[in-house]
Amino acid sequence: MPLQAAAAAAKLLKVCRRQEENHQEGYCSIINTLRLEFTIANMYHSVSETSHPLQTEEQEIGIDPLQSYLHKPGEGGSNENGSTHHTSDSDGTFLSYSKEWEELFVNNNYLATIRLKGINGQLRSSRFRSVCWKLFLEVLPQDRSQWIKTTSDLRTSYTKIKEIHITNPRKAGQQDLIINNPLSQDEGSLWNKFFQDKELRAMIEQDVTRTFPEMQYFQQENVRKILTDVLFCYARENEQLLYKQGMHELLAPIVFILHCDHQAFSHASEAAQPSEEMKVLLNPEYLEHDAYAMFTCLMKTAEHWFSTFEHDSQKEKDVMITPMPFARPQDLGPSIAIVAKVNQIQDHLLKKHDIELYMHLNRLEIAPQIYGLRWVRLLFGREFPLQDLLVVWDALFADSITLNLVDYIFVAMLLYIRDALISSNYQTCLGLLMHYPPIGDVHSLILRALFLRDPKRNPRPVTHQFQQNLDYYKARGADLMNKTRASAKAAPLNINKVSNSLLNFGRKLIAPAMASGGAVGAPAGGSSFPPPAMPIRSAVEAPQHHQQHHQQHHQAQQQRMMKSESMPVQLGKGQSSKNISSSPSIESLSGGREFTGSPPLSASKKDSFFSTISRSRSQSKTMSRKESEEELEAQISFLQGQLNDLEAMCKYCAKMMNTHLGNIQEVILQEHLEKEDEILVSLAGLKQIKDILKGSLRFNQSQLEAEENEQITIADDHYCSNSQNKGTGDVLKGPVMTKQQFVSGRQTTTDSSTSENKSADDYIMVSKEEEGSRSAVPEPAQSLQAHKEAPVKPEAPSRSALIFSDPLMGSISPSSSNLSSSPDDDSSNNSKDSDFAIVSPLDI
Amino acid sequence: MLVLVLGDLHIPHRCSGLPVKFKKLLVPGKIQHILCTGNLCTKESYDYLRTLAGDIHVVRGDSESLNYPEEKVVTVGQFRIGLIHGHQVIPWGDAASLALLRRQLDVDILISGHTHRFEAFEHENKFYINPGSATGAYSALEMNIIPSFVLMDIQASTVVAYVYQLIEGDVKVERIDFKKY
């Protein structure tokens, strides 16, 4: 019975939605497909239910309160609206149906209301979405009294257009046979036109058959015909543009929402007499006509993104001026509007909001048109599942007919995956960009975009970046597997790849010279760079999954702190850091790394990481433009000042954390609680965070992934173990120990003191030193100390493992298997780090 | 659906090639089928026709170098179409003799050639077409031949035949409708 099925599905959806809100990213795709199927299924149910009037009524009663709740303006977040609302897509009463109509359209300032709703994602389940879109796209005038007239005007005009363009030469009446015969090549011949049309139609049909292949709706022959006819008429009406691939993807969602609204209307109109306006606006017979009208209006904005028409002025310039010697490939090509647009987005907007990501993409030479053309042209149609896409479009259209929100959504999308991008290589980046990862809450993306555009008038989406990355990482392990495979496919498409490798080669050639120069001028620039405590964020995230609330609370606070620190710093540094990187002083990787001894800062992670990236870019930069040295100096010192501030702050945080953690631990140990062990484990996690704050612990992405997948957050407690075994010269132990030590850390975390931490610091230095010594750049005292320790390290693991594992194994055997991945992680850390050390002179 | 009907090219024996104006009209991509009444004489002519359409049916003429079937029946849409060169039908081009053959083949449209003179007529509710000679090659009986061919537009149960003739250097087009009952 469809009724029960619908109710069950609705419940399921609600549950899923809640999980989604808990950032269970993995569910998202499932939910989305569910949603889709459900909507469709619902549609068909409603059709079948028409023969059972009784059933319909039952359903209406059941659903009524829900709906009245839903339609109260401003009540509940958009998310909740979205989740529950689907049930009402087609089976509401006419009362609620007309009520929705009134709420949307019957008041003085209705346009502002629906715009707001659109931006807030509250049209997700509206049954008048098509009407809203018509208003947004200015298909309908603001004056409601004109609606009916405008609609019928548009419809008749489409009928005429169709008559003109979709012709049958056989019914052309008596024309001159010399002109009008099948073989005629006369311009005015209908037959000639017929054959030209046939080519165009074949082209359109080819694309139309591939539109949303996963949706049954678009497989129907009549729907395909509608799509083809509309696109064909549009192409004929716009001879300059004709039909371009991708237009069908813009039209399809429009047709779909019209269809959905028509279904809802025909269902609701069974219960009572709809108003004249509704009858006209939602007349299913005119789906094609309305779709055409909306599509043309949408294309008014979007058409220049499809045009491949080159600007004449640019052409002349190209002829006159030989290309710039160091111009990027994307700057050299002919200036097509869309290419200019995506370049502008990346070069200006992205640069402004996240220079680090911008530099990274530039370094990998991922030109924005590789992925951006599709994003913009299809208005992100391939990036989101249909139901989410519609929400994005709600906002896009509602915001303005000029669709200028597109640029910011573009940037917001990049920012959403920024961490993943930055820590990835070329292939993975391409994979991420070409197969955009599923987004839990599309609405947050929109909020983000709004904030990016106008930070003053739109609230900062508080949880946004952090939460999203958290979400993303969860799904990421599995995701990346697909991604890399996918990116392998995508890679050959890119011509830049070759030039990329060439450029890398060039860099290597240049590197040694730069490095040697760098050693001399190093101290100032180099010392300011703390070690890459890069994935702080992820380390913090990991323990969060444990269900211990008080700790979660702690961490959450910490995260917030860290975020608020790092954000402004990063923005502020945007400009100057570029300059820093181009100074030769930090040319060698070790320059930055070996200063681990000095307490590093958590907030500096981005900077240090950034330096590695920007450094490699700097070669080309320094070559292409000479910047004045004084300016550089000034900026460097400014940066250093900021870094020092941050350093101090982090130190303070670490210290305070240490004290408080110690207190907590003591109390807990005295209490002899039942689940003491778990609490202690979590405390150990907190200590790890403290150490990250302090800068003595570093880790990276792969570690994070492993942790998240296996749910063993504390696995990498290098220090806890160190602290326990401190007396025995455990500095030498090395990272391999962590497995077994995990338990010891758990039991004895209490006695962590500053001296222990010191030993941990030493250990870290050892591992870094490995890399540092390779690059063979003379460094101040701390690094020397590290140098001494380096050679001892390799033998350490086996030895220490034997010594310390026994007592621990007994107590922790169940979890030890989980932890087994940590040594691998460590090794991958190193290799991954060295990935970034592109400049290393020893590569040659 | 467009079906080109032509024949009696006699290239290179009696003519050097198709008239230029015909060649201009005949472009690839428009025609679906070609029915040829024979006397292509060389493989080159056949290859030329192949460039115009993918589906081509030829019957053997009296001065053919390649081996084609004597007669063919092709079904296009709702029509059965019989194809024969016509030198076997005596007297040549005689309506009654052709009707006899049509009944034998049991077709709706009978296409024959050999007389080098365009003809299209309805007889006992059946349709007879003689496309003439596309090159204007002389026949056994006549020297001055008007080059001509026929293009059939077949839609369900109707045929519209367009007759292309080269009269004094100009292409003239006529149109003949035929409906199947």
mmCIF file of N, CA, C and O in Angstrom, chain A residues 49-121:
data_model
loop_
_atom_site.group_PDB
_atom_site.id
_atom_site.type_symbol
_atom_site.label_atom_id
_atom_site.label_comp_id
_atom_site.label_asym_id
_atom_site.label_seq_id
_atom_site.Cartn_x
_atom_site.Cartn_y
_atom_site.Cartn_z
ATOM 1 N N GLU A 49 -3.170 6.835 -6.574
ATOM 2 C CA GLU A 49 -4.144 7.046 -5.515
ATOM 3 C C GLU A 49 -5.387 7.758 -6.001
ATOM 4 O O GLU A 49 -6.405 7.755 -5.338
ATOM 5 N N THR A 50 -5.275 8.342 -7.134
ATOM 6 C CA THR A 50 -6.427 9.109 -7.584
ATOM 7 C C THR A 50 -7.676 8.249 -7.671
ATOM 8 O O THR A 50 -8.779 8.734 -7.553
ATOM 9 N N SER A 51 -7.486 6.963 -7.846
ATOM 10 C CA SER A 51 -8.663 6.116 -7.962
ATOM 11 C C SER A 51 -9.215 5.731 -6.598
ATOM 12 O O SER A 51 -10.253 5.127 -6.500
ATOM 13 N N HIS A 52 -8.487 6.062 -5.537
ATOM 14 C CA HIS A 52 -8.981 5.737 -4.196
ATOM 15 C C HIS A 52 -9.145 7.006 -3.391
ATOM 16 O O HIS A 52 -8.264 7.355 -2.606
ATOM 17 N N PRO A 53 -10.220 7.661 -3.561
ATOM 18 C CA PRO A 53 -10.384 8.948 -2.871
ATOM 19 C C PRO A 53 -10.280 8.809 -1.358
ATOM 20 O O PRO A 53 -9.781 9.695 -0.688
ATOM 21 N N LEU A 54 -10.752 7.683 -0.837
ATOM 22 C CA LEU A 54 -10.723 7.527 0.621
ATOM 23 C C LEU A 54 -9.301 7.563 1.151
ATOM 24 O O LEU A 54 -8.986 8.236 2.111
ATOM 25 N N GLN A 55 -8.487 6.797 0.506
ATOM 26 C CA GLN A 55 -7.090 6.742 0.933
ATOM 27 C C GLN A 55 -6.461 8.116 0.962
ATOM 28 O O GLN A 55 -5.778 8.471 1.894
ATOM 29 N N THR A 56 -6.734 8.812 -0.045
ATOM 30 C CA THR A 56 -6.129 10.135 -0.132
ATOM 31 C C THR A 56 -6.474 10.951 1.095
ATOM 32 O O THR A 56 -5.639 11.642 1.655
ATOM 33 N N GLU A 57 -7.731 10.833 1.491
ATOM 34 C CA GLU A 57 -8.137 11.653 2.627
ATOM 35 C C GLU A 57 -7.415 11.254 3.907
ATOM 36 O O GLU A 57 -6.937 12.095 4.642
ATOM 37 N N GLU A 58 -7.327 9.965 4.122
ATOM 38 C CA GLU A 58 -6.594 9.509 5.294
ATOM 39 C C GLU A 58 -5.217 10.134 5.337
ATOM 40 O O GLU A 58 -4.802 10.685 6.330
ATOM 41 N N GLN A 59 -4.612 10.033 4.211
ATOM 42 C CA GLN A 59 -3.247 10.517 4.123
ATOM 43 C C GLN A 59 -3.201 12.000 4.437
ATOM 44 O O GLN A 59 -2.325 12.467 5.144
ATOM 45 N N GLU A 60 -4.142 12.690 3.931
ATOM 46 C CA GLU A 60 -4.140 14.127 4.140
ATOM 47 C C GLU A 60 -4.239 14.453 5.623
ATOM 48 O O GLU A 60 -3.509 15.283 6.138
ATOM 49 N N ILE A 61 -5.122 13.734 6.297
ATOM 50 C CA ILE A 61 -5.273 14.021 7.716
ATOM 51 C C ILE A 61 -3.963 13.772 8.439
ATOM 52 O O ILE A 61 -3.518 14.551 9.244
ATOM 53 N N GLY A 62 -3.362 12.660 8.077
ATOM 54 C CA GLY A 62 -2.121 12.303 8.743
ATOM 55 C C GLY A 62 -1.046 13.353 8.551
ATOM 56 O O GLY A 62 -0.260 13.621 9.431
ATOM 57 N N ILE A 63 -1.041 13.941 7.438
ATOM 58 C CA ILE A 63 0.097 14.763 7.108
ATOM 59 C C ILE A 63 -0.133 16.234 7.425
ATOM 60 O O ILE A 63 0.791 17.021 7.539
ATOM 61 N N ASP A 64 -1.363 16.559 7.652
ATOM 62 C CA ASP A 64 -1.713 17.967 7.784
ATOM 63 C C ASP A 64 -0.904 18.746 8.818
ATOM 64 O O ASP A 64 -0.339 19.773 8.475
ATOM 65 N N PRO A 65 -0.846 18.268 10.065
ATOM 66 C CA PRO A 65 -0.149 19.078 11.078
ATOM 67 C C PRO A 65 1.305 19.312 10.700
ATOM 68 O O PRO A 65 1.836 20.394 10.892
ATOM 69 N N LEU A 66 1.855 18.304 10.141
ATOM 70 C CA LEU A 66 3.239 18.414 9.718
ATOM 71 C C LEU A 66 3.398 19.586 8.770
ATOM 72 O O LEU A 66 4.303 20.401 8.888
ATOM 73 N N GLN A 67 2.462 19.643 7.871
ATOM 74 C CA GLN A 67 2.590 20.679 6.858
ATOM 75 C C GLN A 67 2.386 22.063 7.419
ATOM 76 O O GLN A 67 3.093 22.992 7.075
ATOM 77 N N SER A 68 1.393 22.164 8.266
ATOM 78 C CA SER A 68 1.152 23.505 8.799
ATOM 79 C C SER A 68 2.382 23.970 9.568
ATOM 80 O O SER A 68 2.728 25.137 9.561
ATOM 81 N N TYR A 69 3.036 22.986 10.186
ATOM 82 C CA TYR A 69 4.282 23.353 10.851
ATOM 83 C C TYR A 69 5.300 23.837 9.820
ATOM 84 O O TYR A 69 5.958 24.837 9.991
ATOM 85 N N LEU A 70 5.348 23.086 8.771
ATOM 86 C CA LEU A 70 6.374 23.387 7.786
ATOM 87 C C LEU A 70 6.183 24.743 7.141
ATOM 88 O O LEU A 70 7.127 25.393 6.764
ATOM 89 N N HIS A 71 4.982 25.103 7.009
ATOM 90 C CA HIS A 71 4.745 26.321 6.251
ATOM 91 C C HIS A 71 4.696 27.566 7.103
ATOM 92 O O HIS A 71 4.465 28.643 6.597
ATOM 93 N N LYS A 72 4.877 27.374 8.376
ATOM 94 C CA LYS A 72 4.984 28.584 9.170
ATOM 95 C C LYS A 72 6.286 29.285 8.810
ATOM 96 O O LYS A 72 7.355 28.704 8.891
ATOM 97 N N PRO A 73 6.168 30.497 8.413
ATOM 98 C CA PRO A 73 7.377 31.175 7.952
ATOM 99 C C PRO A 73 8.374 31.339 9.087
ATOM 100 O O PRO A 73 8.006 31.654 10.208
ATOM 101 N N GLY A 74 9.605 31.104 8.754
ATOM 102 C CA GLY A 74 10.689 31.360 9.710
ATOM 103 C C GLY A 74 10.764 30.358 10.836
ATOM 104 O O GLY A 74 11.557 30.504 11.735
ATOM 105 N N GLU A 75 9.936 29.350 10.806
ATOM 106 C CA GLU A 75 10.006 28.396 11.901
ATOM 107 C C GLU A 75 10.873 27.224 11.509
ATOM 108 O O GLU A 75 10.711 26.625 10.467
ATOM 109 N N GLY A 76 11.805 26.910 12.372
ATOM 110 C CA GLY A 76 12.674 25.780 12.088
ATOM 111 C C GLY A 76 13.718 26.150 11.064
ATOM 112 O O GLY A 76 13.534 27.028 10.246
ATOM 113 N N GLY A 77 14.814 25.454 11.165
ATOM 114 C CA GLY A 77 15.881 25.688 10.201
ATOM 115 C C GLY A 77 15.487 25.129 8.852
ATOM 116 O O GLY A 77 14.572 24.331 8.737
ATOM 117 N N SER A 78 16.212 25.534 7.911
ATOM 118 C CA SER A 78 15.915 25.088 6.560
ATOM 119 C C SER A 78 16.121 23.591 6.437
ATOM 120 O O SER A 78 15.459 22.936 5.669
ATOM 121 N N ASN A 79 17.027 23.086 7.208
ATOM 122 C CA ASN A 79 17.316 21.668 7.107
ATOM 123 C C ASN A 79 16.110 20.824 7.463
ATOM 124 O O ASN A 79 15.745 19.917 6.760
ATOM 125 N N GLU A 80 15.525 21.185 8.581
ATOM 126 C CA GLU A 80 14.375 20.397 8.997
ATOM 127 C C GLU A 80 13.261 20.496 7.968
ATOM 128 O O GLU A 80 12.629 19.532 7.627
ATOM 129 N N ASN A 81 13.121 21.661 7.492
ATOM 130 C CA ASN A 81 12.123 21.835 6.450
ATOM 131 C C ASN A 81 12.358 20.871 5.321
ATOM 132 O O ASN A 81 11.485 20.165 4.879
ATOM 133 N N GLY A 82 13.580 20.881 4.889
ATOM 134 C CA GLY A 82 13.930 20.055 3.753
ATOM 135 C C GLY A 82 13.639 18.594 3.998
ATOM 136 O O GLY A 82 13.108 17.910 3.148
ATOM 137 N N SER A 83 13.928 18.148 5.206
ATOM 138 C CA SER A 83 13.843 16.723 5.426
ATOM 139 C C SER A 83 12.411 16.225 5.460
ATOM 140 O O SER A 83 12.072 15.255 4.825
ATOM 141 N N THR A 84 11.592 16.912 6.167
ATOM 142 C CA THR A 84 10.245 16.407 6.353
ATOM 143 C C THR A 84 9.375 16.708 5.160
ATOM 144 O O THR A 84 8.384 16.046 4.922
ATOM 145 N N HIS A 85 9.756 17.672 4.461
ATOM 146 C CA HIS A 85 8.858 18.248 3.507
ATOM 147 C C HIS A 85 8.547 17.347 2.347
ATOM 148 O O HIS A 85 7.513 17.459 1.720
ATOM 149 N N HIS A 86 9.434 16.450 2.103
ATOM 150 C CA HIS A 86 9.274 15.656 0.900
ATOM 151 C C HIS A 86 8.004 14.853 0.901
ATOM 152 O O HIS A 86 7.446 14.570 -0.132
ATOM 153 N N THR A 87 7.598 14.514 2.083
ATOM 154 C CA THR A 87 6.395 13.714 2.146
ATOM 155 C C THR A 87 5.226 14.457 1.546
ATOM 156 O O THR A 87 4.300 13.871 1.024
ATOM 157 N N SER A 88 5.283 15.752 1.613
ATOM 158 C CA SER A 88 4.113 16.516 1.222
ATOM 159 C C SER A 88 4.134 16.885 -0.249
ATOM 160 O O SER A 88 3.285 17.594 -0.718
ATOM 161 N N ASP A 89 5.128 16.402 -0.951
ATOM 162 C CA ASP A 89 5.271 16.844 -2.317
ATOM 163 C C ASP A 89 4.000 16.746 -3.129
ATOM 164 O O ASP A 89 3.683 17.614 -3.920
ATOM 165 N N SER A 90 3.301 15.666 -2.948
ATOM 166 C CA SER A 90 2.152 15.544 -3.825
ATOM 167 C C SER A 90 0.860 15.224 -3.083
ATOM 168 O O SER A 90 -0.200 15.275 -3.666
ATOM 169 N N ASP A 91 0.952 14.889 -1.832
ATOM 170 C CA ASP A 91 -0.265 14.363 -1.242
ATOM 171 C C ASP A 91 -0.850 15.254 -0.145
ATOM 172 O O ASP A 91 -1.577 14.778 0.709
ATOM 173 N N GLY A 92 -0.537 16.494 -0.171
ATOM 174 C CA GLY A 92 -1.143 17.371 0.798
ATOM 175 C C GLY A 92 -2.603 17.650 0.448
ATOM 176 O O GLY A 92 -3.053 17.372 -0.644
ATOM 177 N N THR A 93 -3.288 18.202 1.381
ATOM 178 C CA THR A 93 -4.656 18.600 1.053
ATOM 179 C C THR A 93 -4.627 19.828 0.182
ATOM 180 O O THR A 93 -3.621 20.512 0.078
ATOM 181 N N PHE A 94 -5.739 20.053 -0.383
ATOM 182 C CA PHE A 94 -5.788 21.267 -1.171
ATOM 183 C C PHE A 94 -5.658 22.477 -0.263
ATOM 184 O O PHE A 94 -5.108 23.495 -0.630
ATOM 185 N N LEU A 95 -6.180 22.300 0.943
ATOM 186 C CA LEU A 95 -6.110 23.429 1.875
ATOM 187 C C LEU A 95 -4.673 23.869 2.102
ATOM 188 O O LEU A 95 -4.320 25.026 1.914
ATOM 189 N N SER A 96 -3.843 22.891 2.446
ATOM 190 C CA SER A 96 -2.456 23.270 2.704
ATOM 191 C C SER A 96 -1.799 23.729 1.414
ATOM 192 O O SER A 96 -0.888 24.545 1.417
ATOM 193 N N TYR A 97 -2.297 23.164 0.340
ATOM 194 C CA TYR A 97 -1.753 23.546 -0.956
ATOM 195 C C TYR A 97 -2.018 25.018 -1.236
ATOM 196 O O TYR A 97 -1.108 25.790 -1.536
ATOM 197 N N SER A 98 -3.259 25.391 -1.073
ATOM 198 C CA SER A 98 -3.571 26.795 -1.355
ATOM 199 C C SER A 98 -2.978 27.701 -0.276
ATOM 200 O O SER A 98 -2.653 28.859 -0.539
ATOM 201 N N LYS A 99 -2.816 27.123 0.905
ATOM 202 C CA LYS A 99 -2.211 27.921 1.959
ATOM 203 C C LYS A 99 -0.766 28.236 1.607
ATOM 204 O O LYS A 99 -0.286 29.361 1.793
ATOM 205 N N GLU A 100 -0.100 27.232 1.093
ATOM 206 C CA GLU A 100 1.276 27.468 0.670
ATOM 207 C C GLU A 100 1.327 28.547 -0.393
ATOM 208 O O GLU A 100 2.182 29.431 -0.387
ATOM 209 N N TRP A 101 0.396 28.448 -1.289
ATOM 210 C CA TRP A 101 0.321 29.462 -2.351
ATOM 211 C C TRP A 101 0.182 30.847 -1.749
ATOM 212 O O TRP A 101 0.874 31.777 -2.141
ATOM 213 N N GLU A 102 -0.730 30.943 -0.796
ATOM 214 C CA GLU A 102 -0.963 32.263 -0.207
ATOM 215 C C GLU A 102 0.270 32.757 0.518
ATOM 216 O O GLU A 102 0.635 33.929 0.426
ATOM 217 N N GLU A 103 0.916 31.842 1.230
ATOM 218 C CA GLU A 103 2.090 32.292 1.962
ATOM 219 C C GLU A 103 3.199 32.762 1.039
ATOM 220 O O GLU A 103 3.945 33.683 1.354
ATOM 221 N N LEU A 104 3.267 32.083 -0.074
ATOM 222 C CA LEU A 104 4.349 32.437 -0.986
ATOM 223 C C LEU A 104 4.044 33.701 -1.777
ATOM 224 O O LEU A 104 4.899 34.554 -1.958
ATOM 225 N N PHE A 105 2.832 33.789 -2.244
ATOM 226 C CA PHE A 105 2.586 34.813 -3.256
ATOM 227 C C PHE A 105 1.583 35.889 -2.863
ATOM 228 O O PHE A 105 1.491 36.899 -3.542
ATOM 229 N N VAL A 106 0.809 35.637 -1.808
ATOM 230 C CA VAL A 106 -0.209 36.624 -1.497
ATOM 231 C C VAL A 106 0.241 37.509 -0.349
ATOM 232 O O VAL A 106 -0.097 37.282 0.794
ATOM 233 N N ASN A 107 1.103 38.420 -0.633
ATOM 234 C CA ASN A 107 1.278 39.547 0.252
ATOM 235 C C ASN A 107 2.030 40.627 -0.502
ATOM 236 O O ASN A 107 2.490 40.408 -1.628
ATOM 237 N N ASN A 108 2.151 41.755 0.106
ATOM 238 C CA ASN A 108 2.669 42.885 -0.650
ATOM 239 C C ASN A 108 4.092 42.686 -1.125
ATOM 240 O O ASN A 108 4.461 43.054 -2.228
ATOM 241 N N ASN A 109 4.843 42.086 -0.250
ATOM 242 C CA ASN A 109 6.266 41.998 -0.548
ATOM 243 C C ASN A 109 6.661 40.561 -0.856
ATOM 244 O O ASN A 109 7.683 40.060 -0.431
ATOM 245 N N TYR A 110 5.790 39.898 -1.618
ATOM 246 C CA TYR A 110 5.984 38.460 -1.754
ATOM 247 C C TYR A 110 7.305 38.114 -2.435
ATOM 248 O O TYR A 110 7.919 37.092 -2.165
ATOM 249 N N LEU A 111 7.748 38.981 -3.319
ATOM 250 C CA LEU A 111 8.961 38.664 -4.060
ATOM 251 C C LEU A 111 10.159 38.551 -3.118
ATOM 252 O O LEU A 111 10.957 37.622 -3.210
ATOM 253 N N ALA A 112 10.229 39.492 -2.191
ATOM 254 C CA ALA A 112 11.318 39.437 -1.217
ATOM 255 C C ALA A 112 11.205 38.167 -0.379
ATOM 256 O O ALA A 112 12.208 37.519 -0.063
ATOM 257 N N THR A 113 9.964 37.807 -0.037
ATOM 258 C CA THR A 113 9.763 36.608 0.768
ATOM 259 C C THR A 113 10.289 35.371 0.060
ATOM 260 O O THR A 113 11.029 34.578 0.646
ATOM 261 N N ILE A 114 9.895 35.226 -1.185
ATOM 262 C CA ILE A 114 10.316 33.981 -1.843
ATOM 263 C C ILE A 114 11.806 34.021 -2.163
ATOM 264 O O ILE A 114 12.457 32.994 -2.165
ATOM 265 N N ARG A 115 12.336 35.190 -2.381
ATOM 266 C CA ARG A 115 13.783 35.259 -2.588
ATOM 267 C C ARG A 115 14.509 34.773 -1.338
ATOM 268 O O ARG A 115 15.465 34.006 -1.411
ATOM 269 N N LEU A 116 14.010 35.240 -0.206
ATOM 270 C CA LEU A 116 14.618 34.834 1.047
ATOM 271 C C LEU A 116 14.518 33.329 1.224
ATOM 272 O O LEU A 116 15.468 32.646 1.605
ATOM 273 N N LYS A 117 13.326 32.822 0.919
ATOM 274 C CA LYS A 117 13.127 31.384 1.055
ATOM 275 C C LYS A 117 14.057 30.619 0.129
ATOM 276 O O LYS A 117 14.602 29.588 0.491
ATOM 277 N N GLY A 118 14.199 31.150 -1.057
ATOM 278 C CA GLY A 118 15.080 30.483 -2.009
ATOM 279 C C GLY A 118 16.494 30.427 -1.498
ATOM 280 O O GLY A 118 17.149 29.382 -1.545
ATOM 281 N N ILE A 119 16.962 31.546 -0.993
ATOM 282 C CA ILE A 119 18.342 31.596 -0.514
ATOM 283 C C ILE A 119 18.510 30.707 0.706
ATOM 284 O O ILE A 119 19.543 30.081 0.907
ATOM 285 N N ASN A 120 17.469 30.624 1.513
ATOM 286 C CA ASN A 120 17.560 29.816 2.726
ATOM 287 C C ASN A 120 17.251 28.348 2.496
ATOM 288 O O ASN A 120 17.172 27.580 3.435
ATOM 289 N N GLY A 121 17.034 27.990 1.261
ATOM 290 C CA GLY A 121 16.777 26.587 0.971
ATOM 291 C C GLY A 121 15.406 26.109 1.376
ATOM 292 O O GLY A 121 15.176 24.924 1.518
#
